[in-house]
């Protein structure tokens, strides 16, 4: 039995479900403590509080009316219940921002808003809570990881045969997210045959940039044939897509949108994305504009990439010597002249709103074999060198005669290994 050499299973993935379960119980546990805390807070009579933020805490205290009558006290007790719910919501939103949109913030009774002292108590409580709890550091958003070390290692270890794509993606994404001020979204368009790793890289990005990976609030993935299958419903799809993009950008200061099978996306939906990719005039100084990454995945240009790569290999180049200079021009030309898809003629391509066209090279036998090995390792299954060869040989290789590239890349390898299990 071969010993695993590539650590494919990553701990964070395993931690995922357990973490959310623990999180689910935390609010219940803490609610009691929270009520206790609330009882210790001084009550603030309605009608006497200033506009929050308009007066300093000191002024506020001076202006505070004498302790109110019994009737007022009664009113206050009635409002405590709903007010405490607001505190709770506010608190849990600070600590678990991704839970916020599930919770309706109860409207406070007339004349009440979250008073300054309450706000401060909340802040100290949050601070205390975060002192032993893994909270969002420095007021940062804990949904966002931006682990470039992890991304770099994933691209190097788990992605096979894509020296161009891995370099381009890492450099572009890292550069974009580390730039202090950005005035536009980052738009990358992945091109290549199916099974070459376009989807895999998109997921890697989601996993390394966001705590919850592809399921993050800040990541939205759309598959044309799945989310927008019928052209006759395009108006409804437009509404939905517009809302999804706006909402996600509003809720997350760093969001990512993945469009799979973009060659099949309705032209009107492509147009709708145009404004989101255009450069914007930066807003007020110090206001961090939201960052947005768009990934467009398609097999457009896959064949031209393969042709170019094949002719370079035949001319004696090694695969790793192939650079963007060899592929960029033919790839862009091919995308623009493709007539069976709206993508090449869309505003996104015509007006240069796509930052980088990323070519995914067709995979060769040795890469497929590595994918087979990964599939065994990720399922913790024993394998032999013979099994790796046998499964890799099951794939179809093209072109006829030369049989150089796997026509399905590394697609559905994990299903194939089942045939070889004892
Ligand atoms: C980043 O990813 C690497 C590799 O997956 C992991 O070892 C490391 O703990 C991660 N760092 C953070 C801060 O999550």
Short mmCIF file of C-alpha atoms and ligand atoms in Angstrom, two decimals:
data_model
loop_
_atom_site.label_atom_id
_atom_site.label_comp_id
_atom_site.label_asym_id
_atom_site.label_seq_id
_atom_site.Cartn_x
_atom_site.Cartn_y
_atom_site.Cartn_z
CA UNK A 1 0.00 0.00 0.00
CA UNK A 2 1.31 3.42 -0.89
CA UNK A 3 1.69 5.98 1.80
CA UNK A 4 -0.11 9.27 1.35
CA UNK A 5 2.22 11.99 0.14
CA UNK A 6 -0.20 14.80 -0.43
CA UNK A 7 -2.21 16.03 2.52
CA UNK A 8 -5.47 16.58 0.71
CA UNK A 9 -7.88 16.51 3.60
CA UNK A 10 -7.63 19.82 5.34
CA UNK A 11 -8.52 20.30 8.92
CA UNK A 12 -10.69 23.36 8.44
CA UNK A 13 -13.10 21.41 6.28
CA UNK A 14 -13.51 18.85 9.05
CA UNK A 15 -14.02 21.56 11.63
CA UNK A 16 -16.85 23.18 9.70
CA UNK A 17 -19.97 21.28 10.80
CA UNK A 18 -18.84 20.96 14.44
CA UNK A 19 -18.22 24.67 14.63
CA UNK A 20 -21.64 25.62 13.41
CA UNK A 21 -23.25 23.21 15.83
CA UNK A 22 -21.40 24.79 18.72
CA UNK A 23 -22.40 28.20 17.47
CA UNK A 24 -25.99 27.15 17.35
CA UNK A 25 -25.94 26.44 21.07
CA UNK A 26 -24.03 29.45 22.18
CA UNK A 27 -26.85 31.97 22.07
CA UNK A 28 -29.01 29.79 24.35
CA UNK A 29 -26.19 29.39 26.81
CA UNK A 30 -25.49 33.07 26.92
CA UNK A 31 -28.98 34.36 26.99
CA UNK A 32 -29.18 33.87 30.77
CA UNK A 33 -25.97 35.79 31.36
CA UNK A 34 -27.22 38.47 29.09
CA UNK A 35 -30.48 38.99 30.96
CA UNK A 36 -28.55 39.22 34.16
CA UNK A 37 -26.36 41.86 32.63
CA UNK A 38 -29.37 43.73 31.45
CA UNK A 39 -30.90 43.84 34.91
CA UNK A 40 -27.75 45.49 36.17
CA UNK A 41 -28.02 48.24 33.61
CA UNK A 42 -29.59 51.47 34.81
CA UNK A 43 -32.99 52.09 33.34
CA UNK A 44 -33.37 55.11 31.22
CA UNK A 45 -36.73 56.86 31.28
CA UNK A 46 -38.39 57.35 27.90
CA UNK A 47 -38.51 60.83 26.51
CA UNK A 48 -35.39 62.04 28.24
CA UNK A 49 -32.74 60.57 26.06
CA UNK A 50 -31.06 62.72 23.47
CA UNK A 51 -30.38 61.72 19.96
CA UNK A 52 -27.79 59.02 20.11
CA UNK A 53 -24.45 60.31 19.00
CA UNK A 54 -25.59 63.93 19.15
CA UNK A 55 -24.81 64.34 22.83
CA UNK A 56 -21.79 63.10 24.69
CA UNK A 57 -22.33 60.57 27.49
CA UNK A 58 -21.56 63.27 30.06
CA UNK A 59 -24.17 65.68 28.77
CA UNK A 60 -26.61 62.86 28.62
CA UNK A 61 -26.19 62.13 32.31
CA UNK A 62 -26.69 65.78 33.25
CA UNK A 63 -29.79 66.11 31.20
CA UNK A 64 -31.30 62.99 32.65
CA UNK A 65 -34.56 63.70 34.38
CA UNK A 66 -35.13 62.67 38.04
CA UNK A 67 -36.28 59.13 38.58
CA UNK A 68 -39.70 58.82 36.94
CA UNK A 69 -43.08 58.23 38.50
CA UNK A 70 -44.53 54.78 39.14
CA UNK A 71 -46.47 54.98 35.92
CA UNK A 72 -43.35 55.65 33.92
CA UNK A 73 -41.58 52.85 35.71
CA UNK A 74 -44.35 50.48 34.71
CA UNK A 75 -44.01 51.55 31.12
CA UNK A 76 -40.33 50.97 31.34
CA UNK A 77 -40.68 47.48 32.65
CA UNK A 78 -42.91 46.71 29.74
CA UNK A 79 -40.37 47.98 27.32
CA UNK A 80 -37.48 46.13 28.92
CA UNK A 81 -38.53 42.90 27.30
CA UNK A 82 -38.47 44.26 23.79
CA UNK A 83 -35.44 46.40 24.44
CA UNK A 84 -33.50 43.42 25.71
CA UNK A 85 -34.30 41.61 22.54
CA UNK A 86 -32.74 44.49 20.67
CA UNK A 87 -29.64 44.29 22.80
CA UNK A 88 -29.44 40.61 22.21
CA UNK A 89 -29.78 41.02 18.48
CA UNK A 90 -27.30 43.79 18.43
CA UNK A 91 -24.86 41.77 20.47
CA UNK A 92 -25.16 38.62 18.46
CA UNK A 93 -24.81 40.63 15.27
CA UNK A 94 -21.54 41.99 16.54
CA UNK A 95 -20.22 38.60 17.46
CA UNK A 96 -21.73 36.53 14.67
CA UNK A 97 -22.37 38.95 11.82
CA UNK A 98 -23.47 36.17 9.53
CA UNK A 99 -26.42 35.35 11.77
CA UNK A 100 -27.80 38.85 11.58
CA UNK A 101 -29.94 38.74 8.54
CA UNK A 102 -31.86 35.78 9.96
CA UNK A 103 -32.99 37.87 12.88
CA UNK A 104 -35.61 40.46 12.59
CA UNK A 105 -34.66 43.40 14.75
CA UNK A 106 -37.71 44.07 16.94
CA UNK A 107 -38.96 47.60 16.66
CA UNK A 108 -38.54 49.44 19.92
CA UNK A 109 -41.54 51.12 21.53
CA UNK A 110 -42.13 54.73 20.68
CA UNK A 111 -39.42 57.07 21.91
CA UNK A 112 -36.85 54.41 22.57
CA UNK A 113 -33.64 53.83 20.72
CA UNK A 114 -30.49 52.06 21.83
CA UNK A 115 -29.24 54.63 24.34
CA UNK A 116 -25.61 55.53 24.67
CA UNK A 117 -25.06 53.76 27.98
CA UNK A 118 -26.65 50.65 26.55
CA UNK A 119 -24.38 50.84 23.58
CA UNK A 120 -21.37 51.11 25.82
CA UNK A 121 -22.49 48.27 28.05
CA UNK A 122 -22.95 46.22 24.93
CA UNK A 123 -19.48 47.05 23.76
CA UNK A 124 -17.88 46.02 27.04
CA UNK A 125 -19.92 42.87 27.09
CA UNK A 126 -18.83 42.05 23.55
CA UNK A 127 -15.24 42.78 24.45
CA UNK A 128 -15.43 40.52 27.48
CA UNK A 129 -17.07 37.80 25.44
CA UNK A 130 -14.44 38.06 22.74
CA UNK A 131 -11.63 37.82 25.24
CA UNK A 132 -12.18 34.07 25.52
CA UNK A 133 -14.03 33.50 22.28
CA UNK A 134 -12.59 33.45 18.77
CA UNK A 135 -14.21 36.66 17.59
CA UNK A 136 -13.67 38.82 14.60
CA UNK A 137 -10.28 40.38 15.24
CA UNK A 138 -9.98 44.17 15.28
CA UNK A 139 -13.59 44.63 14.34
CA UNK A 140 -12.79 42.58 11.25
CA UNK A 141 -15.31 40.36 9.58
CA UNK A 142 -14.85 36.79 10.77
CA UNK A 143 -16.55 35.46 7.66
CA UNK A 144 -13.53 36.54 5.66
CA UNK A 145 -10.22 34.67 6.00
CA UNK A 146 -8.12 35.72 3.02
CA UNK A 147 -5.64 32.96 3.73
CA UNK A 148 -3.18 33.47 0.89
CA UNK A 149 -0.81 30.89 2.34
CA UNK A 150 -3.56 28.31 2.12
CA UNK A 151 -4.52 29.44 -1.35
CA UNK A 152 -0.94 29.28 -2.56
CA UNK A 153 -0.49 25.81 -1.11
CA UNK A 154 -3.79 24.53 -2.54
CA UNK A 155 -2.95 25.81 -5.99
CA UNK A 156 0.48 24.24 -5.81
CA UNK A 157 -0.46 20.90 -4.28
CA UNK A 158 -4.04 20.10 -5.26
CA UNK A 159 -4.27 21.58 -8.73
CA UNK A 160 -2.46 19.60 -11.41
CA UNK A 161 -1.00 20.74 -14.70
CA UNK A 162 -2.08 24.39 -14.52
CA UNK A 163 1.09 26.39 -14.01
CA UNK A 164 -0.39 29.43 -15.79
CA UNK A 165 -3.76 29.47 -14.09
CA UNK A 166 -2.34 28.97 -10.62
CA UNK A 167 0.16 31.78 -11.01
CA UNK A 168 -2.32 34.20 -12.58
CA UNK A 169 -5.10 33.56 -10.11
CA UNK A 170 -2.93 33.88 -7.03
CA UNK A 171 -1.27 37.05 -8.24
CA UNK A 172 -4.49 38.70 -9.39
CA UNK A 173 -6.56 37.87 -6.32
CA UNK A 174 -3.85 38.63 -3.84
CA UNK A 175 -2.95 41.85 -5.57
CA UNK A 176 -6.56 42.94 -5.63
CA UNK A 177 -7.32 42.12 -2.01
CA UNK A 178 -4.11 43.62 -0.69
CA UNK A 179 -4.39 46.90 -2.58
CA UNK A 180 -5.35 49.57 -0.04
CA UNK A 181 -7.94 51.33 -2.20
CA UNK A 182 -9.75 49.69 -5.08
CA UNK A 183 -12.05 51.44 -7.49
CA UNK A 184 -13.46 48.43 -9.28
CA UNK A 185 -14.34 44.79 -9.02
CA UNK A 186 -11.88 42.10 -10.05
CA UNK A 187 -13.17 40.05 -12.97
CA UNK A 188 -11.45 36.84 -13.99
CA UNK A 189 -12.61 34.65 -16.82
CA UNK A 190 -11.56 30.98 -16.70
CA UNK A 191 -11.36 29.14 -20.00
CA UNK A 192 -10.66 25.53 -20.78
CA UNK A 193 -12.11 22.11 -21.39
CA UNK A 194 -14.23 20.58 -18.69
CA UNK A 195 -12.33 18.75 -15.98
CA UNK A 196 -9.28 21.00 -16.25
CA UNK A 197 -9.90 22.59 -12.85
CA UNK A 198 -11.88 25.80 -13.40
CA UNK A 199 -14.53 24.90 -10.89
CA UNK A 200 -11.93 23.43 -8.57
CA UNK A 201 -9.99 26.71 -8.50
CA UNK A 202 -13.17 28.71 -7.93
CA UNK A 203 -13.91 26.54 -4.90
CA UNK A 204 -10.35 26.80 -3.65
CA UNK A 205 -10.70 30.55 -3.73
CA UNK A 206 -13.95 30.40 -1.80
CA UNK A 207 -12.44 28.03 0.76
CA UNK A 208 -9.33 30.08 1.37
CA UNK A 209 -10.91 33.51 1.31
CA UNK A 210 -14.06 32.73 3.33
CA UNK A 211 -14.59 30.83 6.53
CA UNK A 212 -17.62 28.98 5.17
CA UNK A 213 -16.18 28.48 1.70
CA UNK A 214 -18.67 28.16 -1.09
CA UNK A 215 -21.55 28.25 1.44
CA UNK A 216 -20.47 31.63 2.77
CA UNK A 217 -22.96 34.49 2.85
CA UNK A 218 -20.45 36.46 0.87
CA UNK A 219 -20.08 33.92 -1.94
CA UNK A 220 -22.74 33.31 -4.55
CA UNK A 221 -22.43 30.68 -7.21
CA UNK A 222 -24.69 30.59 -10.25
CA UNK A 223 -24.78 27.75 -12.74
CA UNK A 224 -26.48 28.89 -15.93
CA UNK A 225 -28.38 25.70 -16.70
CA UNK A 226 -29.37 25.24 -13.08
CA UNK A 227 -30.25 28.74 -11.87
CA UNK A 228 -31.36 30.32 -15.14
CA UNK A 229 -32.53 27.41 -17.30
CA UNK A 230 -35.43 28.93 -19.27
CA UNK A 231 -34.96 31.93 -21.56
CA UNK A 232 -38.64 32.81 -21.22
CA UNK A 233 -38.18 33.59 -17.52
CA UNK A 234 -35.32 35.96 -18.10
CA UNK A 235 -37.14 38.92 -16.53
CA UNK A 236 -37.61 37.04 -13.32
CA UNK A 237 -33.98 35.88 -13.39
CA UNK A 238 -32.86 39.47 -13.87
CA UNK A 239 -34.75 40.56 -10.78
CA UNK A 240 -33.32 37.70 -8.78
CA UNK A 241 -29.76 38.21 -9.96
CA UNK A 242 -29.89 41.96 -9.41
CA UNK A 243 -31.16 41.44 -5.89
CA UNK A 244 -28.62 38.75 -5.06
CA UNK A 245 -25.70 40.86 -6.24
CA UNK A 246 -26.91 43.99 -4.46
CA UNK A 247 -27.75 42.24 -1.22
CA UNK A 248 -24.51 40.30 -1.07
CA UNK A 249 -22.48 43.41 -1.77
CA UNK A 250 -24.39 45.31 0.88
CA UNK A 251 -23.88 42.64 3.53
CA UNK A 252 -20.24 41.83 2.80
CA UNK A 253 -17.40 44.23 2.28
CA UNK A 254 -15.72 41.49 0.28
CA UNK A 255 -17.94 39.34 -1.88
CA UNK A 256 -17.40 36.80 -4.63
CA UNK A 257 -19.70 35.82 -7.48
CA UNK A 258 -19.06 32.69 -9.51
CA UNK A 259 -20.82 32.18 -12.84
CA UNK A 260 -20.41 28.64 -14.08
CA UNK A 261 -21.22 27.74 -17.70
CA UNK A 262 -21.14 31.42 -18.53
CA UNK A 263 -21.23 30.56 -22.23
CA UNK A 264 -24.86 29.57 -21.63
CA UNK A 265 -25.82 32.65 -19.62
CA UNK A 266 -28.58 34.76 -21.16
CA UNK A 267 -27.18 37.96 -22.78
CA UNK A 268 -29.50 40.15 -20.72
CA UNK A 269 -28.11 38.68 -17.52
CA UNK A 270 -24.59 39.38 -18.75
CA UNK A 271 -25.54 42.99 -19.49
CA UNK A 272 -26.93 43.39 -16.03
CA UNK A 273 -23.51 42.61 -14.58
CA UNK A 274 -21.82 45.34 -16.61
CA UNK A 275 -22.31 48.20 -14.14
CA UNK A 276 -20.87 46.10 -11.31
CA UNK A 277 -17.63 45.63 -13.21
CA UNK A 278 -17.13 49.24 -14.22
CA UNK A 279 -14.65 51.41 -12.35
CA UNK A 280 -16.26 53.77 -9.88
CA UNK A 281 -15.27 57.11 -8.51
CA UNK A 282 -14.12 56.39 -4.96
CA UNK A 283 -16.55 57.62 -2.31
CA UNK A 284 -15.61 59.70 0.70
CA UNK A 285 -12.07 59.39 2.00
CA UNK A 286 -11.63 56.71 4.62
CA UNK A 287 -14.72 54.89 3.45
CA UNK A 288 -13.59 51.45 2.42
CA UNK A 289 -15.43 50.59 -0.78
CA UNK A 290 -16.63 46.99 -0.99
CA UNK A 291 -14.42 44.57 -2.86
CA UNK A 292 -15.99 42.22 -5.31
CA UNK A 293 -14.54 39.31 -7.26
CA UNK A 294 -16.32 37.98 -10.31
CA UNK A 295 -15.33 34.60 -11.72
CA UNK A 296 -16.68 33.58 -15.10
CA UNK A 297 -16.20 29.91 -15.96
CA UNK A 298 -16.68 28.54 -19.44
CA UNK A 299 -15.32 26.06 -21.93
CA UNK A 300 -15.12 28.81 -24.57
CA UNK A 301 -11.70 28.79 -26.14
CA UNK A 302 -10.91 25.35 -24.75
CA UNK A 303 -10.15 23.96 -28.16
CA UNK A 304 -7.94 26.81 -29.25
CA UNK A 305 -5.94 26.45 -26.03
CA UNK A 306 -5.49 22.75 -26.74
CA UNK A 307 -4.42 23.39 -30.32
CA UNK A 308 -1.86 25.97 -29.27
CA UNK A 309 -0.49 23.80 -26.49
CA UNK A 310 -0.27 20.79 -28.77
CA UNK A 311 1.63 22.66 -31.43
CA UNK A 312 4.05 24.09 -28.85
CA UNK A 313 4.66 20.65 -27.36
CA UNK A 314 5.27 19.23 -30.81
CA UNK A 315 7.70 22.04 -31.50
CA UNK A 316 9.73 20.84 -28.54
CA UNK A 317 8.58 23.20 -25.79
CA UNK A 318 7.98 21.78 -22.38
CA UNK A 319 4.56 22.38 -20.91
CA UNK A 320 5.91 24.64 -18.17
CA UNK A 321 7.65 26.85 -20.70
CA UNK A 322 4.33 27.88 -22.19
CA UNK A 323 3.47 31.44 -21.15
CA UNK A 324 0.55 33.78 -21.48
CA UNK A 325 2.20 35.35 -24.47
CA UNK A 326 1.62 32.16 -26.40
CA UNK A 327 -2.04 31.91 -25.48
CA UNK A 328 -3.49 35.31 -24.74
CA UNK A 329 -4.06 36.59 -28.26
CA UNK A 330 -5.50 33.41 -29.78
CA UNK A 331 -7.70 32.88 -26.74
CA UNK A 332 -9.19 36.38 -26.77
CA UNK A 333 -9.73 36.25 -30.51
CA UNK A 334 -11.51 32.93 -30.19
CA UNK A 335 -13.77 34.20 -27.40
CA UNK A 336 -14.74 37.33 -29.33
CA UNK A 337 -15.61 35.45 -32.45
CA UNK A 338 -17.60 32.67 -30.80
CA UNK A 339 -21.10 33.05 -32.20
CA UNK A 340 -22.93 30.35 -30.28
CA UNK A 341 -22.59 32.27 -27.03
CA UNK A 342 -23.45 35.78 -25.90
CA UNK A 343 -20.34 36.07 -23.76
CA UNK A 344 -17.89 37.02 -26.53
CA UNK A 345 -20.17 39.75 -27.82
CA UNK A 346 -21.23 40.99 -24.38
CA UNK A 347 -20.24 44.32 -22.94
CA UNK A 348 -18.04 42.54 -20.44
CA UNK A 349 -15.69 41.38 -23.17
CA UNK A 350 -16.20 44.20 -25.69
CA UNK A 351 -15.55 46.97 -23.19
CA UNK A 352 -12.62 45.22 -21.55
CA UNK A 353 -14.35 44.78 -18.23
CA UNK A 354 -12.70 41.39 -17.77
CA UNK A 355 -9.30 41.86 -16.14
CA UNK A 356 -7.71 38.55 -17.03
CA UNK A 357 -8.59 35.68 -19.32
CA UNK A 358 -7.14 32.67 -17.56
CA UNK A 359 -6.35 29.64 -19.73
CA UNK A 360 -6.70 26.16 -18.27
CA UNK A 361 -4.52 23.78 -20.25
CA UNK A 362 -5.75 20.35 -21.33
CA UNK A 363 -4.53 17.67 -18.94
CA UNK A 364 -2.13 14.88 -19.86
CA UNK A 365 -1.90 11.33 -18.60
CA UNK A 366 0.43 12.17 -15.71
CA UNK A 367 -1.98 14.84 -14.39
CA UNK A 368 -4.94 12.52 -14.56
CA UNK A 369 -2.94 9.96 -12.63
CA UNK A 370 -2.29 12.54 -9.90
CA UNK A 371 -6.02 13.29 -9.74
CA UNK A 372 -6.70 9.59 -9.28
CA UNK A 373 -4.20 9.47 -6.47
CA UNK A 374 -5.83 12.50 -4.83
CA UNK A 375 -9.23 10.84 -5.07
CA UNK A 376 -7.96 7.76 -3.22
CA UNK A 377 -6.21 9.86 -0.59
CA UNK A 378 -9.15 12.15 0.03
CA UNK A 379 -11.33 9.14 0.74
CA UNK A 380 -8.65 7.53 2.88
CA UNK A 381 -8.55 4.50 0.62
CA UNK A 382 -5.55 2.27 -0.04
CA UNK A 383 -4.34 2.06 -3.64
CA UNK A 384 -1.64 0.50 -5.79
CA UNK A 385 0.43 2.06 -8.56
CA UNK A 386 -1.28 -0.33 -10.96
CA UNK A 387 -4.70 0.92 -9.97
CA UNK A 388 -3.62 4.52 -10.61
CA UNK A 389 -2.41 3.56 -14.09
CA UNK A 390 -5.46 1.54 -14.87
CA UNK A 391 -7.92 4.25 -13.90
CA UNK A 392 -5.93 6.96 -15.67
CA UNK A 393 -5.97 4.81 -18.80
CA UNK A 394 -9.75 4.57 -18.70
CA UNK A 395 -10.09 8.21 -19.70
CA UNK A 396 -10.39 9.17 -23.35
CA UNK A 397 -7.35 10.88 -24.80
CA UNK A 398 -7.39 13.14 -27.84
CA UNK A 399 -6.61 14.00 -30.57
CA UNK A 400 -7.03 10.75 -32.42
CA UNK A 401 -3.65 9.18 -33.04
CA UNK A 402 -1.62 11.30 -30.64
CA UNK A 403 -3.82 10.71 -27.63
CA UNK A 404 -2.11 13.47 -25.74
CA UNK A 405 -4.86 15.18 -23.72
CA UNK A 406 -7.63 13.79 -21.57
CA UNK A 407 -10.88 14.97 -23.11
CA UNK A 408 -12.66 14.92 -19.74
CA UNK A 409 -9.65 16.15 -17.80
CA UNK A 410 -10.01 14.95 -14.22
CA UNK A 411 -13.79 14.89 -14.28
CA UNK A 412 -15.67 12.15 -12.38
CA UNK A 413 -12.49 10.46 -11.23
CA UNK A 414 -13.89 9.84 -7.77
CA UNK A 415 -16.77 7.81 -9.22
CA UNK A 416 -14.33 5.76 -11.26
CA UNK A 417 -12.21 4.73 -8.34
CA UNK A 418 -15.18 2.93 -6.84
CA UNK A 419 -14.81 0.29 -9.53
CA UNK A 420 -11.39 -0.55 -8.18
CA UNK A 421 -12.18 -0.95 -4.56
CA UNK A 422 -11.68 -4.41 -3.10
C1 LIG B 1 -4.12 29.02 6.12
O1 LIG B 1 -4.09 27.81 5.41
C2 LIG B 1 -3.07 26.94 5.83
C3 LIG B 1 -3.06 25.77 4.88
O2 LIG B 1 -4.35 25.30 4.59
C4 LIG B 1 -3.32 26.53 7.26
O3 LIG B 1 -2.30 25.67 7.71
C5 LIG B 1 -3.36 27.77 8.13
O4 LIG B 1 -3.69 27.42 9.43
C6 LIG B 1 -4.38 28.74 7.59
N1 LIG B 1 -4.28 29.98 8.33
C7 LIG B 1 -5.33 30.54 8.89
C8 LIG B 1 -5.07 31.83 9.59
O5 LIG B 1 -6.45 30.06 8.83
#
